[in-house]
Short mmCIF file of N, CA and C in Angstrom, two decimals:
data_model
loop_
_atom_site.label_atom_id
_atom_site.label_comp_id
_atom_site.label_asym_id
_atom_site.label_seq_id
_atom_site.Cartn_x
_atom_site.Cartn_y
_atom_site.Cartn_z
N MET P 414 105.00 90.01 92.86
CA MET P 414 104.17 90.35 91.95
C MET P 414 102.82 91.10 92.86
N ILE P 415 102.22 92.05 91.93
CA ILE P 415 101.21 92.34 92.94
C ILE P 415 100.13 91.89 92.66
N ASP P 416 99.10 91.98 93.60
CA ASP P 416 97.75 91.05 92.85
C ASP P 416 96.42 91.87 93.53
N PRO P 417 95.80 92.71 92.71
CA PRO P 417 95.01 93.75 93.36
C PRO P 417 93.75 93.27 94.15
N GLU P 418 93.36 92.13 93.72
CA GLU P 418 92.57 91.22 94.61
C GLU P 418 93.04 91.08 96.29
N LEU P 419 94.12 91.40 96.48
CA LEU P 419 95.14 90.70 97.83
C LEU P 419 95.39 91.48 97.68
N ASP P 420 96.32 92.80 97.20
CA ASP P 420 96.90 93.46 97.91
C ASP P 420 96.83 94.70 97.75
N LEU P 421 97.16 95.80 98.96
CA LEU P 421 96.96 97.07 98.90
C LEU P 421 98.75 97.64 98.66
N THR P 422 98.85 98.65 98.02
CA THR P 422 100.07 99.76 97.68
C THR P 422 100.29 100.72 98.06
N LEU P 423 101.10 101.73 98.41
CA LEU P 423 101.25 102.93 98.39
C LEU P 423 102.76 103.44 97.84
N HIS P 424 102.80 104.11 97.12
CA HIS P 424 103.79 104.95 96.26
C HIS P 424 104.33 106.19 96.78
N ARG P 425 105.65 106.76 97.08
CA ARG P 425 105.62 107.99 97.43
C ARG P 425 106.99 108.40 96.86
N ILE P 426 107.61 109.46 96.30
CA ILE P 426 108.84 110.01 96.01
C ILE P 426 109.13 110.62 97.34
N ILE P 427 110.25 110.21 98.18
CA ILE P 427 110.76 111.12 99.75
C ILE P 427 111.98 111.49 99.04
N ARG P 428 111.57 112.94 99.24
CA ARG P 428 113.33 113.84 98.91
C ARG P 428 114.14 113.73 100.47
N ALA P 429 114.79 112.34 100.45
CA ALA P 429 116.03 112.54 101.44
C ALA P 429 116.88 110.84 100.78
N PRO P 430 117.62 110.78 100.96
CA PRO P 430 118.79 109.77 100.51
C PRO P 430 117.71 108.13 101.35
N ARG P 431 117.89 107.33 100.90
CA ARG P 431 117.52 105.53 100.88
C ARG P 431 118.16 105.53 102.38
N GLN P 432 119.46 105.91 102.58
CA GLN P 432 120.09 105.57 103.96
C GLN P 432 119.32 106.61 105.14
N ARG P 433 118.81 107.31 104.82
CA ARG P 433 118.17 108.28 106.13
C ARG P 433 116.53 107.51 106.09
N ILE P 434 115.98 106.70 105.04
CA ILE P 434 114.61 106.36 105.32
C ILE P 434 114.75 104.80 106.07
N TRP P 435 115.77 104.34 105.69
CA TRP P 435 116.27 102.89 106.16
C TRP P 435 116.30 102.84 107.86
N ASP P 436 117.29 104.01 108.19
CA ASP P 436 117.58 104.67 109.47
C ASP P 436 115.98 104.79 110.31
N ALA P 437 115.22 105.72 109.50
CA ALA P 437 114.35 105.96 110.37
C ALA P 437 113.23 104.16 110.44
N TRP P 438 113.65 103.57 110.02
CA TRP P 438 112.98 102.25 109.36
C TRP P 438 113.59 101.38 110.97
N THR P 439 114.85 101.14 110.99
CA THR P 439 115.42 100.61 111.78
C THR P 439 116.15 100.95 113.14
N GLN P 440 115.92 101.97 113.26
CA GLN P 440 116.62 102.78 114.75
C GLN P 440 115.43 103.25 115.58
N PRO P 441 115.19 102.32 116.84
CA PRO P 441 114.24 102.64 117.59
C PRO P 441 113.28 104.01 117.77
N GLU P 442 114.47 104.55 118.01
CA GLU P 442 114.06 106.37 118.64
C GLU P 442 113.62 106.60 116.93
N GLN P 443 114.34 106.32 115.87
CA GLN P 443 113.58 107.02 114.78
C GLN P 443 112.70 106.63 114.87
N PHE P 444 112.04 105.23 114.28
CA PHE P 444 110.64 104.77 114.04
C PHE P 444 109.83 105.07 114.95
N ALA P 445 110.10 105.31 116.20
CA ALA P 445 108.94 105.52 117.24
C ALA P 445 108.33 107.07 117.12
N LYS P 446 109.20 107.81 116.29
CA LYS P 446 108.27 109.53 115.84
C LYS P 446 107.35 109.06 114.81
N TRP P 447 107.33 108.43 114.07
CA TRP P 447 106.68 108.19 112.78
C TRP P 447 105.47 107.06 112.83
N TRP P 448 105.89 105.65 113.49
CA TRP P 448 104.95 104.68 113.18
C TRP P 448 103.77 104.74 113.44
N THR P 449 103.15 105.50 114.45
CA THR P 449 101.77 105.72 114.31
C THR P 449 101.18 107.24 114.31
N PRO P 450 99.65 107.21 113.97
CA PRO P 450 99.90 108.80 113.10
C PRO P 450 99.50 109.30 114.63
N SER P 451 99.73 110.89 114.35
CA SER P 451 99.35 111.37 115.39
C SER P 451 98.54 111.49 115.67
N PRO P 452 97.81 112.07 117.08
CA PRO P 452 98.60 112.38 118.20
C PRO P 452 99.12 110.93 118.90
N THR P 453 98.73 109.82 118.64
CA THR P 453 99.15 108.61 118.97
C THR P 453 100.80 108.57 118.96
N ILE P 454 101.25 107.82 120.46
CA ILE P 454 102.63 107.97 120.60
C ILE P 454 102.68 106.48 120.70
N THR P 455 103.72 105.93 120.02
CA THR P 455 104.76 104.97 119.78
C THR P 455 105.68 104.68 120.82
N ARG P 456 105.86 103.64 121.45
CA ARG P 456 106.85 102.94 122.36
C ARG P 456 107.02 101.83 121.46
N VAL P 457 108.53 101.37 121.12
CA VAL P 457 109.11 100.48 120.44
C VAL P 457 109.71 99.38 121.30
N ASP P 458 109.23 98.17 121.47
CA ASP P 458 109.84 97.38 122.74
C ASP P 458 111.05 96.60 121.93
N ARG P 459 110.75 96.13 121.11
CA ARG P 459 111.90 95.62 120.11
C ARG P 459 111.66 95.87 118.25
N LEU P 460 112.74 96.15 118.01
CA LEU P 460 113.20 96.19 116.46
C LEU P 460 114.42 96.04 116.26
N GLU P 461 114.31 94.70 115.43
CA GLU P 461 115.49 93.92 115.35
C GLU P 461 115.43 93.74 113.72
N PRO P 462 116.21 94.64 112.85
CA PRO P 462 115.80 94.09 111.51
C PRO P 462 116.44 93.56 111.02
N ARG P 463 116.16 92.22 110.92
CA ARG P 463 117.10 91.12 110.33
C ARG P 463 116.21 89.88 110.43
N PRO P 464 116.25 88.95 109.18
CA PRO P 464 115.74 87.77 109.16
C PRO P 464 115.14 87.08 110.43
N GLY P 465 114.24 87.15 111.03
CA GLY P 465 113.43 86.48 112.22
C GLY P 465 113.48 87.48 113.28
N GLY P 466 114.24 88.44 112.85
CA GLY P 466 114.00 89.72 113.85
C GLY P 466 112.68 90.06 113.96
N ALA P 467 112.44 90.80 115.29
CA ALA P 467 110.96 90.98 116.00
C ALA P 467 110.90 92.20 115.80
N LEU P 468 109.61 93.03 115.67
CA LEU P 468 109.15 94.38 115.41
C LEU P 468 107.42 94.33 116.42
N VAL P 469 108.11 95.14 117.65
CA VAL P 469 107.33 95.10 118.93
C VAL P 469 106.97 96.52 119.01
N THR P 470 105.90 96.92 118.90
CA THR P 470 105.03 98.58 119.51
C THR P 470 104.29 98.14 120.42
N GLN P 471 104.10 99.35 121.23
CA GLN P 471 102.84 99.84 121.52
C GLN P 471 102.67 100.92 121.34
N MET P 472 101.41 101.23 121.82
CA MET P 472 100.58 102.92 121.45
C MET P 472 99.87 103.26 122.77
N SER P 473 99.81 104.62 122.62
CA SER P 473 99.40 105.29 123.61
C SER P 473 98.65 106.72 122.93
N ASP P 474 97.77 106.85 123.43
CA ASP P 474 97.47 108.29 122.62
C ASP P 474 96.89 109.08 124.07
N ASP P 475 97.22 108.96 125.46
CA ASP P 475 97.45 109.80 126.38
C ASP P 475 99.23 110.05 126.88
N GLY P 476 99.99 109.06 126.12
CA GLY P 476 101.55 109.45 126.96
C GLY P 476 101.71 108.52 128.16
N THR P 477 100.88 107.88 128.72
CA THR P 477 100.87 107.27 129.81
C THR P 477 100.46 105.60 129.60
N THR P 478 99.16 105.56 129.48
CA THR P 478 98.73 104.02 129.34
C THR P 478 99.18 103.66 127.58
N PHE P 479 100.04 102.43 127.72
CA PHE P 479 100.24 101.93 126.20
C PHE P 479 99.47 100.67 126.32
N VAL P 480 99.36 100.42 124.97
CA VAL P 480 98.33 99.22 124.62
C VAL P 480 99.57 98.62 123.39
N PRO P 481 98.92 97.32 123.08
CA PRO P 481 99.79 96.55 122.46
C PRO P 481 99.53 97.22 120.92
N HIS P 482 100.32 97.19 120.25
CA HIS P 482 99.93 97.87 118.61
C HIS P 482 100.36 96.71 117.76
N MET P 483 101.69 96.51 117.48
CA MET P 483 102.34 95.42 116.41
C MET P 483 103.12 94.45 117.31
N ASP P 484 102.96 93.14 116.77
CA ASP P 484 103.93 91.92 117.33
C ASP P 484 104.44 90.76 116.20
N ALA P 485 105.50 91.32 115.46
CA ALA P 485 105.72 90.74 114.22
C ALA P 485 106.91 90.49 114.29
N ALA P 486 107.27 89.56 113.25
CA ALA P 486 108.72 89.25 112.44
C ALA P 486 108.96 89.71 111.24
N PHE P 487 110.18 90.10 111.24
CA PHE P 487 110.67 90.48 110.04
C PHE P 487 111.34 89.28 109.16
N LEU P 488 110.90 89.08 108.08
CA LEU P 488 111.21 88.07 107.17
C LEU P 488 112.30 88.61 106.32
N VAL P 489 112.66 89.54 105.56
CA VAL P 489 113.69 90.20 105.02
C VAL P 489 113.93 91.39 105.28
N ALA P 490 115.62 91.71 105.46
CA ALA P 490 116.21 92.74 105.64
C ALA P 490 117.60 93.22 105.07
N GLU P 491 117.07 93.73 103.68
CA GLU P 491 118.20 93.92 102.83
C GLU P 491 118.82 95.39 103.07
N PRO P 492 119.89 96.06 103.41
CA PRO P 492 120.25 97.22 104.09
C PRO P 492 119.67 98.56 102.83
N ASN P 493 119.43 99.17 103.15
CA ASN P 493 118.35 100.27 102.25
C ASN P 493 118.18 99.81 100.93
N GLU P 494 117.41 98.74 101.01
CA GLU P 494 116.68 98.58 99.85
C GLU P 494 115.73 97.82 100.23
N ARG P 495 115.53 96.85 101.54
CA ARG P 495 113.97 96.14 101.22
C ARG P 495 114.15 95.96 102.79
N LEU P 496 112.51 96.29 103.06
CA LEU P 496 112.20 95.38 104.28
C LEU P 496 110.88 94.44 104.46
N VAL P 497 111.08 93.40 104.48
CA VAL P 497 109.86 92.40 104.35
C VAL P 497 109.33 91.88 106.41
N PHE P 498 108.12 92.18 106.71
CA PHE P 498 107.46 91.86 107.71
C PHE P 498 106.08 90.99 107.42
N THR P 499 105.91 90.40 108.92
CA THR P 499 104.51 89.89 108.89
C THR P 499 104.03 89.99 110.25
N ASN P 500 102.51 90.10 110.51
CA ASN P 500 102.36 89.86 111.60
C ASN P 500 101.36 88.80 111.70
N ALA P 501 101.42 87.65 110.77
CA ALA P 501 100.78 86.59 110.70
C ALA P 501 101.58 85.37 111.77
N ILE P 502 102.96 85.60 111.91
CA ILE P 502 103.98 85.26 113.12
C ILE P 502 104.07 86.17 114.03
N ASP P 503 104.18 85.89 115.38
CA ASP P 503 104.73 87.31 115.93
C ASP P 503 106.13 86.90 116.79
N SER P 504 106.54 87.56 117.43
CA SER P 504 107.90 88.09 117.46
C SER P 504 108.81 86.81 117.97
N SER P 505 107.66 85.74 119.00
CA SER P 505 108.18 84.90 119.22
C SER P 505 108.33 83.35 118.23
N TRP P 506 108.03 83.58 117.24
CA TRP P 506 107.83 82.76 115.79
C TRP P 506 106.26 81.90 116.34
N ARG P 507 105.49 82.59 116.80
CA ARG P 507 104.39 81.67 117.15
C ARG P 507 103.28 81.88 115.95
N PRO P 508 102.64 81.20 115.47
CA PRO P 508 101.43 81.50 114.71
C PRO P 508 100.40 82.88 115.27
N ALA P 509 99.74 83.81 114.73
CA ALA P 509 99.19 84.64 115.20
C ALA P 509 97.65 85.25 114.50
N VAL P 510 96.97 85.73 115.18
CA VAL P 510 95.80 85.93 114.56
C VAL P 510 95.77 87.75 114.96
N PRO P 511 96.43 88.23 114.28
CA PRO P 511 96.43 89.85 114.32
C PRO P 511 95.33 90.43 114.18
N ALA P 512 94.79 91.48 115.26
CA ALA P 512 94.02 92.29 114.37
C ALA P 512 94.60 93.49 113.99
N PRO P 513 94.06 94.35 112.67
CA PRO P 513 92.65 93.87 111.97
C PRO P 513 92.87 93.07 111.39
N VAL P 514 93.92 92.53 110.70
CA VAL P 514 94.00 91.30 109.99
C VAL P 514 95.77 91.12 109.34
N PRO P 515 95.74 89.82 109.25
CA PRO P 515 97.00 89.30 109.21
C PRO P 515 97.54 89.84 107.92
N MET P 516 98.85 89.89 107.78
CA MET P 516 99.48 90.96 106.29
C MET P 516 100.77 90.24 106.50
N THR P 517 101.31 90.45 104.92
CA THR P 517 102.85 90.84 105.23
C THR P 517 103.19 91.83 104.32
N ALA P 518 103.87 93.15 104.87
CA ALA P 518 104.33 93.84 104.25
C ALA P 518 105.89 94.09 103.95
N GLU P 519 105.95 94.70 102.86
CA GLU P 519 107.25 94.83 101.90
C GLU P 519 107.15 96.45 101.90
N ILE P 520 108.76 96.88 101.79
CA ILE P 520 109.09 97.99 101.42
C ILE P 520 110.14 98.01 101.28
N THR P 521 109.99 98.67 99.80
CA THR P 521 111.35 98.77 99.05
C THR P 521 111.94 100.17 99.08
N LEU P 522 112.94 100.32 98.24
CA LEU P 522 113.70 101.93 98.59
C LEU P 522 114.50 101.98 97.41
N THR P 523 114.56 103.01 96.14
CA THR P 523 115.32 102.52 95.07
C THR P 523 115.25 104.45 95.16
N ASP P 524 116.47 104.58 94.31
CA ASP P 524 116.96 105.88 93.85
C ASP P 524 116.33 106.14 92.94
N HIS P 525 116.00 107.87 93.17
CA HIS P 525 115.03 108.53 92.61
C HIS P 525 115.54 109.96 92.04
N ALA P 526 115.73 110.20 91.42
CA ALA P 526 116.49 111.75 90.67
C ALA P 526 115.90 113.10 92.36
N ASP P 527 114.95 113.04 92.70
CA ASP P 527 114.59 113.55 93.42
C ASP P 527 114.52 112.91 94.88
N GLY P 528 115.30 111.93 95.05
CA GLY P 528 115.58 111.16 96.41
C GLY P 528 115.06 109.80 96.54
N THR P 529 114.09 109.57 96.83
CA THR P 529 114.39 107.76 96.88
C THR P 529 112.78 107.39 96.57
N GLU P 530 112.45 106.45 95.64
CA GLU P 530 111.22 106.27 95.67
C GLU P 530 110.92 104.59 96.92
N TYR P 531 109.86 105.25 97.14
CA TYR P 531 109.16 104.64 98.26
C TYR P 531 107.98 103.55 98.06
N ASN P 532 108.24 102.13 97.73
CA ASN P 532 106.92 101.52 97.48
C ASN P 532 106.72 100.65 98.92
N VAL P 533 105.31 100.41 98.66
CA VAL P 533 104.63 99.88 100.07
C VAL P 533 103.72 98.78 99.05
N VAL P 534 103.71 97.22 99.98
CA VAL P 534 103.14 96.43 99.14
C VAL P 534 102.94 95.68 100.66
N VAL P 535 101.31 95.78 100.70
CA VAL P 535 100.74 94.87 101.83
C VAL P 535 100.01 93.80 101.44
N ARG P 536 100.21 92.46 101.63
CA ARG P 536 99.91 91.17 101.18
C ARG P 536 98.88 90.55 102.28
N HIS P 537 98.06 90.29 101.77
CA HIS P 537 96.99 89.55 102.39
C HIS P 537 96.31 88.42 101.90
N GLY P 538 95.89 87.68 102.79
CA GLY P 538 95.72 85.75 102.41
C GLY P 538 94.32 85.62 101.27
N ASN P 539 93.39 86.80 101.36
CA ASN P 539 92.19 86.56 101.13
C ASN P 539 91.54 87.79 100.81
N PRO P 540 90.71 87.75 99.74
CA PRO P 540 90.00 89.18 99.43
C PRO P 540 89.50 89.94 100.66
N SER P 541 88.63 89.30 101.50
CA SER P 541 87.94 89.67 102.45
C SER P 541 89.04 90.53 103.41
N ASP P 542 90.15 89.81 104.03
CA ASP P 542 91.00 90.64 104.59
C ASP P 542 91.74 92.00 104.18
N ARG P 543 92.14 91.76 102.77
CA ARG P 543 92.01 93.07 101.60
C ARG P 543 91.35 94.48 101.89
N ASN P 544 90.20 93.43 102.05
CA ASN P 544 89.08 94.63 101.75
C ASN P 544 88.62 95.29 103.20
N ARG P 545 88.70 94.41 104.03
CA ARG P 545 88.76 94.54 105.44
C ARG P 545 89.59 95.82 105.64
N HIS P 546 90.68 95.75 105.47
CA HIS P 546 91.92 96.43 105.65
C HIS P 546 92.20 97.17 104.76
N ASP P 547 91.46 97.79 103.89
CA ASP P 547 91.27 98.83 102.71
C ASP P 547 90.05 99.99 103.44
N ASN P 548 88.82 99.40 104.10
CA ASN P 548 88.11 99.72 104.58
C ASN P 548 88.02 100.32 105.66
N LEU P 549 89.43 99.74 106.58
CA LEU P 549 89.43 100.33 107.74
C LEU P 549 90.22 101.53 108.06
N GLY P 550 90.38 102.03 106.75
CA GLY P 550 91.41 103.10 106.46
C GLY P 550 92.97 102.99 105.95
N PHE P 551 93.15 101.67 105.79
CA PHE P 551 94.40 101.55 105.02
C PHE P 551 95.16 102.90 104.21
N TYR P 552 94.53 103.82 103.27
CA TYR P 552 95.17 104.50 102.85
C TYR P 552 95.60 105.82 104.03
N ASP P 553 94.88 105.75 104.46
CA ASP P 553 94.54 107.18 105.47
C ASP P 553 96.00 106.92 106.89
N GLY P 554 95.67 105.62 106.93
CA GLY P 554 96.68 105.03 107.82
C GLY P 554 98.08 105.28 107.24
N TRP P 555 98.59 104.23 106.54
CA TRP P 555 99.65 103.86 105.98
C TRP P 555 99.96 105.18 105.05
N GLY P 556 99.35 106.17 104.60
CA GLY P 556 99.65 107.40 103.84
C GLY P 556 99.96 108.39 105.18
N SER P 557 99.36 108.45 106.59
CA SER P 557 99.59 109.34 107.01
C SER P 557 101.15 109.34 107.82
N VAL P 558 101.39 107.73 108.22
CA VAL P 558 102.65 107.44 108.70
C VAL P 558 103.77 107.58 107.53
N THR P 559 103.87 107.47 106.42
CA THR P 559 104.41 108.02 105.12
C THR P 559 104.62 109.00 105.42
N ALA P 560 103.55 110.02 105.25
CA ALA P 560 103.70 111.50 105.08
C ALA P 560 104.81 111.91 106.49
N ALA P 561 104.49 111.22 107.54
CA ALA P 561 105.31 111.45 108.93
C ALA P 561 106.70 111.10 108.70
N LEU P 562 106.93 110.08 107.69
CA LEU P 562 108.18 109.06 107.54
C LEU P 562 109.16 110.21 106.79
N ALA P 563 108.36 110.75 106.02
CA ALA P 563 108.81 111.70 104.94
C ALA P 563 109.19 113.02 105.43
N GLU P 564 108.09 113.10 106.22
CA GLU P 564 108.56 114.76 107.28
C GLU P 564 110.01 114.98 107.86
N LEU P 565 109.83 113.64 108.45
CA LEU P 565 111.26 113.10 109.29
C LEU P 565 112.44 113.41 108.88
N VAL P 566 112.23 112.73 107.46
CA VAL P 566 113.96 112.39 106.87
C VAL P 566 114.09 113.26 105.85
N GLU P 567 113.00 114.19 105.43
CA GLU P 567 113.20 115.22 104.65
C GLU P 567 114.01 116.73 105.30
N SER P 568 113.40 116.49 106.33
CA SER P 568 113.58 117.82 107.26
C SER P 568 115.43 117.52 108.13
N GLU P 569 115.58 116.43 108.30
CA GLU P 569 117.18 115.56 108.68
C GLU P 569 117.77 116.11 107.18
N ALA P 570 117.19 115.32 106.00
CA ALA P 570 117.93 115.82 104.63
C ALA P 570 118.22 117.74 104.67
N ARG P 571 117.42 118.57 104.82
CA ARG P 571 117.60 119.74 104.84
C ARG P 571 119.01 120.30 105.98
N GLN P 572 119.03 119.91 107.20
CA GLN P 572 119.42 120.03 107.74
C GLN P 572 121.38 119.92 107.43
#
């Protein structure tokens, strides 16, 4: 259930099959191509799409110096349908105080006549964290990486 006081959402139709999107989310070499907004470069340290598995990335603006970006854990991984991860616990299952805010993200994939309906719900523990995430540019950030994801998988679908 979506709570507009606590959750931020993103919806897009991606003109590619669910399997391609799933692969882009679960294969490190694919994930690195779209996870951070360009021109930032992503390095995937761990990507274990299974309940309890790690999601650990670093990012670089110059391609040389990398800094931590995400240290999270997957909660749900239903192939080609749903991924849920949280940064409220880190990849070693320890409580975390992540920047900029603690969140749980749910990505769902469903068939659509034009490809795949791609839905993201990012849940926050309180309105302050939700509003902070929104004010920091949730829609620009998640929107741009979703566009990069779509571009990647749609171009593969045309090949």
